[in-house]
């Protein structure tokens, strides 16, 4: 059962890029439990189909298609399909991302570019293509960033650069789209339990334990924590919030910074 009343997003249409697993699928569930119809995209059709089946199995109205956020035309076509089926889009979540630990001096140019392409350019594609289909006034756009956007982190130069770009894009678009009544925000999750991201960043129990010792609230967060913040930010209760980068991280952005070797 969701944290919020099923009425809070009743009748809203939501689009979640990168919504077939992990935190973003958790957000899709949260939005749906709060009353929204939810469409998702990601690269792999089998993952999309499984996630849509999971959402429908939970009693929600859901649809999905395969699209790579690096392909502007594919993203635009997916959004157009949702608009045609369900009407104006009220909520957009841009959360597709790629991550791996790699020292910059040993990273290929293509490896660096790949993460920037997915995270930053992909987010621009999703937001830019969505604009034509958004409810104006009233829409809420949320990008999923990370603490790496502001905290330099060893072996994460590609992710740090890409997520920093997302933070600035968020604030620029909040300025440009505010007059049309479109709010643009970002959420920076901290370490979240049972996710691909943390499997990649803390691959050993020792690395996980060391990271946990640095979190003021003492533990990883849950996907539900990010889903709840997304529901709030997408709701009428957040109608005066735009251009905000909101940490949901157990306080970890204050402590997980600098030359941290997460591989140890
Ligand atoms: P995840 O399960 O791997 O989620 C990534 C999603 O994006 C998947 O649905 C994936 O599906 C999709 N995706 C990847 N590349 C794509 C592309 N090029 N085009 C379209 N979809 C693509 O990872 P997660 O750990 O939950 O991370 C979700 C978000 O939270 C990311 O933005 C991440 O940076 C952020 N975050 C996570 C943590 C954490 O603790 N895990 C902390 C801070 C921030 P396909 O494979 O089918 O494409
Ligand atoms: N270390 C160093 N370089 C790596 C790497 C690693 N662990 N993984 C991939 N790369 C490099 C590849 O070698 C390639 O560079 P090259 O052409 O110079 O050899 C480049 O990155 C692109 O790799 P490729 O596998 O072709 O990219 P892709 O588009 O198929 O996949 C990734 C994108 C690499 C980000 C992949 O890890 C992915 O699909 N991630 C999605 C899931 C995820 O990361 N979830 C966590 C989100 S926080």
Coordinates of C-alpha atoms and ligand atoms in Angstrom, one line a residue:
X1 CA 0.0 0.0 0.0
X2 CA 1.4 3.4 -0.9
X3 CA 2.2 6.1 1.6
X4 CA 0.0 8.6 0.0
X5 CA -3.8 8.7 -0.7
X6 CA -4.7 7.2 -4.0
X7 CA -6.4 10.5 -4.7
X8 CA -3.3 12.7 -4.7
X9 CA -2.3 12.1 -8.3
X10 CA -5.7 10.8 -9.5
X11 CA -6.2 11.2 -13.3
X12 CA -2.6 12.3 -13.9
X13 CA -0.5 10.9 -16.7
X14 CA 3.1 10.0 -15.9
X15 CA 6.1 9.1 -18.1
X16 CA 9.1 7.4 -16.6
X17 CA 12.3 7.2 -18.7
X18 CA 14.5 4.3 -17.4
X19 CA 11.4 3.0 -15.6
X20 CA 11.9 -0.8 -16.1
X21 CA 14.0 -1.5 -13.0
X22 CA 15.4 -0.2 -9.7
X23 CA 14.7 3.2 -8.3
X24 CA 12.7 4.4 -11.4
X25 CA 10.4 1.4 -11.4
X26 CA 9.9 2.1 -7.7
X27 CA 8.9 5.6 -8.6
X28 CA 6.5 4.3 -11.3
X29 CA 4.9 2.1 -8.6
X30 CA 4.6 5.1 -6.2
X31 CA 3.1 7.4 -8.8
X32 CA 0.6 4.6 -9.8
X33 CA -0.4 3.9 -6.2
X34 CA -1.1 7.6 -5.8
X35 CA -3.5 7.4 -8.7
X36 CA -1.5 8.2 -11.9
X37 CA -1.5 6.2 -15.1
X38 CA 2.1 5.3 -15.8
X39 CA 4.1 4.8 -19.1
X40 CA 7.7 3.6 -19.0
X41 CA 10.5 3.3 -21.5
X42 CA 14.0 1.6 -21.4
X43 CA 16.2 -0.1 -23.9
X44 CA 15.3 -3.7 -23.4
X45 CA 11.8 -4.7 -24.4
X46 CA 11.8 -7.8 -22.2
X47 CA 12.5 -5.6 -19.1
X48 CA 9.8 -3.1 -20.2
X49 CA 7.3 -5.9 -20.7
X50 CA 8.1 -7.4 -17.3
X51 CA 7.8 -4.1 -15.5
X52 CA 4.5 -3.2 -17.2
X53 CA 3.2 -6.7 -16.3
X54 CA 4.3 -6.1 -12.7
X55 CA 2.5 -2.7 -12.6
X56 CA -0.7 -4.1 -14.1
X57 CA -0.5 -7.1 -11.7
X58 CA -0.6 -4.5 -8.9
X59 CA -3.8 -3.2 -10.4
X60 CA -2.4 -0.1 -12.1
X61 CA -3.0 1.3 -15.6
X62 CA 0.4 1.0 -17.3
X63 CA 2.0 0.9 -20.7
X64 CA 5.6 0.8 -22.1
X65 CA 7.8 0.6 -25.1
X66 CA 11.5 0.1 -25.8
X67 CA 13.5 3.3 -26.5
X68 CA 17.1 4.3 -25.9
X69 CA 17.3 7.9 -24.4
X70 CA 20.3 8.5 -26.7
X71 CA 17.9 8.3 -29.7
X72 CA 15.9 11.5 -29.7
X73 CA 13.4 10.3 -32.4
X74 CA 12.7 7.1 -30.4
X75 CA 12.0 9.1 -27.2
X76 CA 9.8 11.6 -29.0
X77 CA 7.8 8.7 -30.6
X78 CA 7.3 7.1 -27.2
X79 CA 6.0 10.3 -25.7
X80 CA 3.7 10.9 -28.7
X81 CA 2.2 7.5 -28.3
X82 CA 1.5 8.2 -24.6
X83 CA 0.0 11.6 -25.5
X84 CA -2.2 10.1 -28.1
X85 CA -3.5 7.4 -25.8
X86 CA -3.9 9.3 -22.5
X87 CA -3.7 13.0 -23.3
X88 CA -1.5 15.7 -21.9
X89 CA 1.4 14.5 -19.7
X90 CA 1.4 15.7 -16.1
X91 CA 4.5 14.1 -14.7
X92 CA 7.9 13.3 -16.4
X93 CA 10.7 11.4 -14.6
X94 CA 14.0 11.2 -16.4
X95 CA 16.1 8.5 -14.6
X96 CA 17.9 6.4 -17.2
X97 CA 21.6 6.2 -16.4
X98 CA 24.7 4.1 -16.7
X99 CA 27.5 3.7 -14.2
X100 CA 30.7 1.7 -13.6
X101 CA 33.8 2.4 -11.6
X102 CA 36.7 3.4 -13.7
X103 CA 39.8 5.5 -13.2
X104 CA 39.9 8.4 -15.7
X105 CA 43.4 7.7 -16.7
X106 CA 42.3 4.2 -17.9
X107 CA 38.9 5.1 -19.3
X108 CA 38.4 5.3 -23.0
X109 CA 36.9 8.4 -24.5
X110 CA 34.0 6.3 -25.6
X111 CA 33.4 5.1 -22.0
X112 CA 33.3 8.7 -20.7
X113 CA 31.0 9.8 -23.6
X114 CA 28.7 6.8 -23.2
X115 CA 27.7 7.9 -19.6
X116 CA 27.4 11.5 -20.6
X117 CA 25.2 10.5 -23.6
X118 CA 22.9 8.4 -21.4
X119 CA 22.7 10.5 -18.3
X120 CA 23.0 14.1 -19.5
X121 CA 22.2 14.2 -23.2
X122 CA 19.5 11.5 -22.6
X123 CA 17.9 13.7 -19.9
X124 CA 17.9 16.7 -22.3
X125 CA 16.3 14.5 -24.9
X126 CA 13.5 13.3 -22.5
X127 CA 12.8 16.8 -21.2
X128 CA 13.0 18.6 -24.6
X129 CA 10.8 16.0 -26.4
X130 CA 8.3 16.0 -23.5
X131 CA 7.8 19.7 -23.5
X132 CA 5.3 19.7 -26.4
X133 CA 3.2 17.1 -24.7
X134 CA 3.2 18.6 -21.2
X135 CA 0.1 20.0 -19.4
X136 CA 0.7 23.7 -19.3
X137 CA 0.2 25.0 -16.7
X138 CA 0.6 22.2 -14.2
X139 CA 3.2 19.7 -15.3
X140 CA 6.0 18.5 -13.0
X141 CA 9.3 17.3 -14.4
X142 CA 11.9 15.5 -12.2
X143 CA 15.3 14.3 -13.2
X144 CA 17.2 11.7 -11.1
X145 CA 20.6 13.0 -10.3
X146 CA 23.1 11.9 -7.7
X147 CA 25.5 13.2 -5.0
X148 CA 28.3 12.8 -7.5
X149 CA 26.9 16.0 -9.2
X150 CA 28.4 18.1 -6.4
X151 CA 30.8 15.8 -4.6
X152 CA 34.0 14.9 -6.6
X153 CA 34.3 11.1 -6.4
X154 CA 37.3 8.9 -7.4
X155 CA 36.6 6.6 -10.4
X156 CA 33.3 8.4 -11.1
X157 CA 34.6 11.3 -13.3
X158 CA 32.1 10.4 -16.1
X159 CA 29.1 10.2 -13.7
X160 CA 30.2 13.3 -11.7
X161 CA 30.4 15.4 -14.9
X162 CA 27.1 14.0 -16.3
X163 CA 25.1 14.4 -13.1
X164 CA 26.5 18.0 -12.6
X165 CA 25.2 18.8 -16.0
X166 CA 21.8 17.4 -15.1
X167 CA 21.7 19.7 -12.0
X168 CA 22.4 22.8 -14.1
X169 CA 20.0 21.7 -16.8
X170 CA 17.3 21.4 -14.1
X171 CA 17.8 24.9 -13.0
X172 CA 18.0 26.4 -16.5
X173 CA 14.8 24.7 -17.6
X174 CA 13.1 25.7 -14.4
X175 CA 13.8 29.3 -15.4
X176 CA 12.7 28.9 -19.0
X177 CA 9.6 26.8 -18.3
X178 CA 8.3 28.4 -15.1
X179 CA 6.3 31.1 -16.9
X180 CA 4.4 28.2 -18.8
X181 CA 3.6 26.7 -15.4
X182 CA 5.9 23.8 -15.7
X183 CA 8.0 22.9 -12.6
X184 CA 11.4 21.4 -13.1
X185 CA 13.2 19.7 -10.2
X186 CA 15.7 16.9 -9.5
X187 CA 16.1 14.3 -6.8
X188 CA 19.5 13.1 -5.7
X189 CA 19.1 9.7 -4.1
X190 CA 21.8 8.5 -1.7
X191 CA 22.8 4.8 -1.6
X192 CA 19.6 2.8 -2.1
X193 CA 19.2 -0.8 -1.1
X194 CA 18.9 -3.6 -3.8
X195 CA 19.8 -1.5 -6.8
X196 CA 22.0 -2.0 -9.8
X197 CA 23.7 1.2 -9.0
X198 CA 24.9 0.1 -5.5
X199 CA 25.8 -3.4 -6.8
X200 CA 28.2 -1.6 -9.2
X201 CA 29.5 1.0 -6.7
X202 CA 30.0 -1.3 -3.6
X203 CA 30.5 -4.7 -5.1
X204 CA 31.8 -6.3 -1.9
X205 CA 30.3 -6.6 1.6
X206 CA 33.3 -4.8 2.9
X207 CA 32.8 -1.9 0.6
X208 CA 29.1 -1.8 1.5
X209 CA 29.9 -1.8 5.2
X210 CA 32.5 1.0 4.9
X211 CA 30.0 3.1 3.0
X212 CA 27.3 2.6 5.5
X213 CA 29.6 3.8 8.3
X214 CA 29.7 7.2 6.5
X215 CA 25.9 7.6 6.3
X216 CA 24.6 9.9 9.1
X217 CA 21.3 7.9 9.3
X218 CA 23.4 4.7 9.4
X219 CA 21.9 2.6 6.5
X220 CA 21.0 2.6 2.9
X221 CA 17.6 4.0 1.8
X222 CA 14.7 2.2 0.2
X223 CA 13.3 2.7 -3.3
X224 CA 10.1 3.7 -1.5
X225 CA 11.9 6.8 -0.1
X226 CA 12.6 8.1 -3.6
X227 CA 9.1 7.1 -4.8
X228 CA 7.5 9.1 -1.9
X229 CA 9.5 12.2 -2.6
X230 CA 8.6 11.9 -6.3
X231 CA 4.9 11.7 -5.5
X232 CA 5.1 14.7 -3.2
X233 CA 7.1 16.7 -5.8
X234 CA 4.6 15.8 -8.5
X235 CA 1.6 16.8 -6.4
X236 CA -0.2 20.0 -5.8
X237 CA 1.5 20.2 -2.3
X238 CA 4.7 21.0 -4.1
X239 CA 3.2 23.7 -6.4
X240 CA 5.7 26.4 -5.4
X241 CA 8.8 24.2 -5.7
X242 CA 10.9 24.5 -8.9
X243 CA 14.6 24.6 -9.7
X244 CA 15.3 22.5 -6.6
X245 CA 17.8 19.7 -6.3
X246 CA 16.5 17.6 -3.4
X247 CA 18.8 15.2 -1.6
X248 CA 17.1 12.0 -0.3
X249 CA 20.2 10.4 1.1
X250 CA 20.2 9.8 4.8
X251 CA 22.6 12.8 5.1
X252 CA 25.2 11.1 3.0
X253 CA 26.0 14.0 0.7
X254 CA 27.5 15.8 3.7
X255 CA 29.9 12.9 4.5
X256 CA 30.5 10.9 1.3
X257 CA 32.8 13.2 -0.5
X258 CA 36.4 13.5 -1.7
X259 CA 38.9 10.8 -2.5
X260 CA 36.8 7.8 -1.7
X261 CA 37.9 4.5 -3.2
X262 CA 34.6 2.6 -3.2
X263 CA 36.3 -0.5 -4.6
X264 CA 38.0 -1.2 -1.2
Ligands
LIG1 P1 19.0 0.5 -12.8 O1 18.0 -0.5 -12.1 O2 20.1 0.0 -13.7 O3 18.0 1.6 -13.6 C1 18.4 2.1 -14.8 C2 17.2 2.1 -15.8 O4 17.5 2.9 -16.9 C3 16.8 0.7 -16.2 O5 15.4 0.7 -16.4 C4 17.5 0.6 -17.6 O6 16.8 -0.4 -18.4 C5 17.4 2.1 -18.1 N1 18.4 2.5 -19.0 C6 19.7 2.4 -19.0 N2 20.3 2.9 -20.1 C7 19.3 3.4 -20.8 C8 19.2 4.1 -22.1 N3 20.3 4.4 -22.7 N4 18.0 4.4 -22.6 C9 16.8 4.1 -21.9 N5 16.8 3.5 -20.7 C10 18.0 3.1 -20.2 O7 19.7 1.5 -11.7 P2 19.3 2.2 -10.3 O8 20.5 2.0 -9.5 O9 17.9 2.0 -9.9 O10 19.4 3.8 -10.8 C11 18.3 4.5 -11.2 C12 18.6 6.0 -11.2 O11 19.0 6.4 -9.8 C13 19.8 6.4 -12.0 O12 19.6 7.7 -12.6 C14 20.9 6.5 -11.0 O13 22.0 7.4 -11.5 C15 20.2 7.1 -9.8 N6 20.9 6.9 -8.6 C16 20.9 5.6 -8.0 C17 21.5 5.4 -6.8 C18 21.5 4.0 -6.2 O14 21.7 3.9 -4.9 N7 21.2 3.0 -6.9 C19 22.0 6.5 -6.1 C20 22.0 7.8 -6.7 C21 21.4 7.9 -7.9 P3 17.4 -1.0 -19.7 O15 18.6 -1.8 -19.3 O16 16.3 -1.8 -20.3 O17 17.7 0.1 -20.6
LIG2 N1 35.1 0.1 -17.1 C1 35.6 0.8 -18.1 N2 35.0 1.0 -19.3 C2 33.8 0.4 -19.5 C3 33.2 -0.3 -18.5 C4 33.9 -0.5 -17.3 N3 33.4 -1.2 -16.3 N4 32.0 -0.7 -19.0 C5 31.9 -0.3 -20.2 N5 33.0 0.5 -20.6 C6 33.3 1.1 -21.8 C7 33.3 0.1 -23.0 O1 34.5 -0.6 -23.0 C8 33.1 1.0 -24.2 O2 34.2 1.8 -24.5 P1 35.1 1.3 -25.8 O3 34.2 1.4 -27.0 O4 36.2 2.3 -25.8 O5 35.6 -0.1 -25.5 C9 32.1 2.1 -23.6 O6 32.2 2.0 -22.2 C10 30.6 1.8 -24.0 O7 30.4 0.4 -23.6 P2 29.1 -0.4 -24.2 O8 29.1 -1.7 -23.4 O9 29.2 -0.4 -25.7 O10 27.9 0.6 -23.8 P3 26.4 0.3 -23.8 O11 25.7 1.5 -24.3 O12 26.0 -1.0 -24.3 O13 26.1 0.2 -22.1 C11 26.9 1.0 -20.0 C12 26.2 1.4 -21.3 C13 28.4 0.8 -20.3 C14 26.7 2.3 -19.1 C15 26.4 -0.2 -19.3 O14 27.1 -0.5 -18.1 C16 24.9 -0.2 -19.0 O15 24.1 -0.6 -19.9 N6 24.4 0.3 -17.8 C17 23.0 0.4 -17.5 C18 22.7 -0.1 -16.1 C19 23.5 0.7 -15.0 O16 24.6 1.2 -15.2 N7 22.8 0.9 -13.9 C20 23.2 1.7 -12.8 C21 22.7 3.1 -12.9 S1 23.3 4.1 -11.6

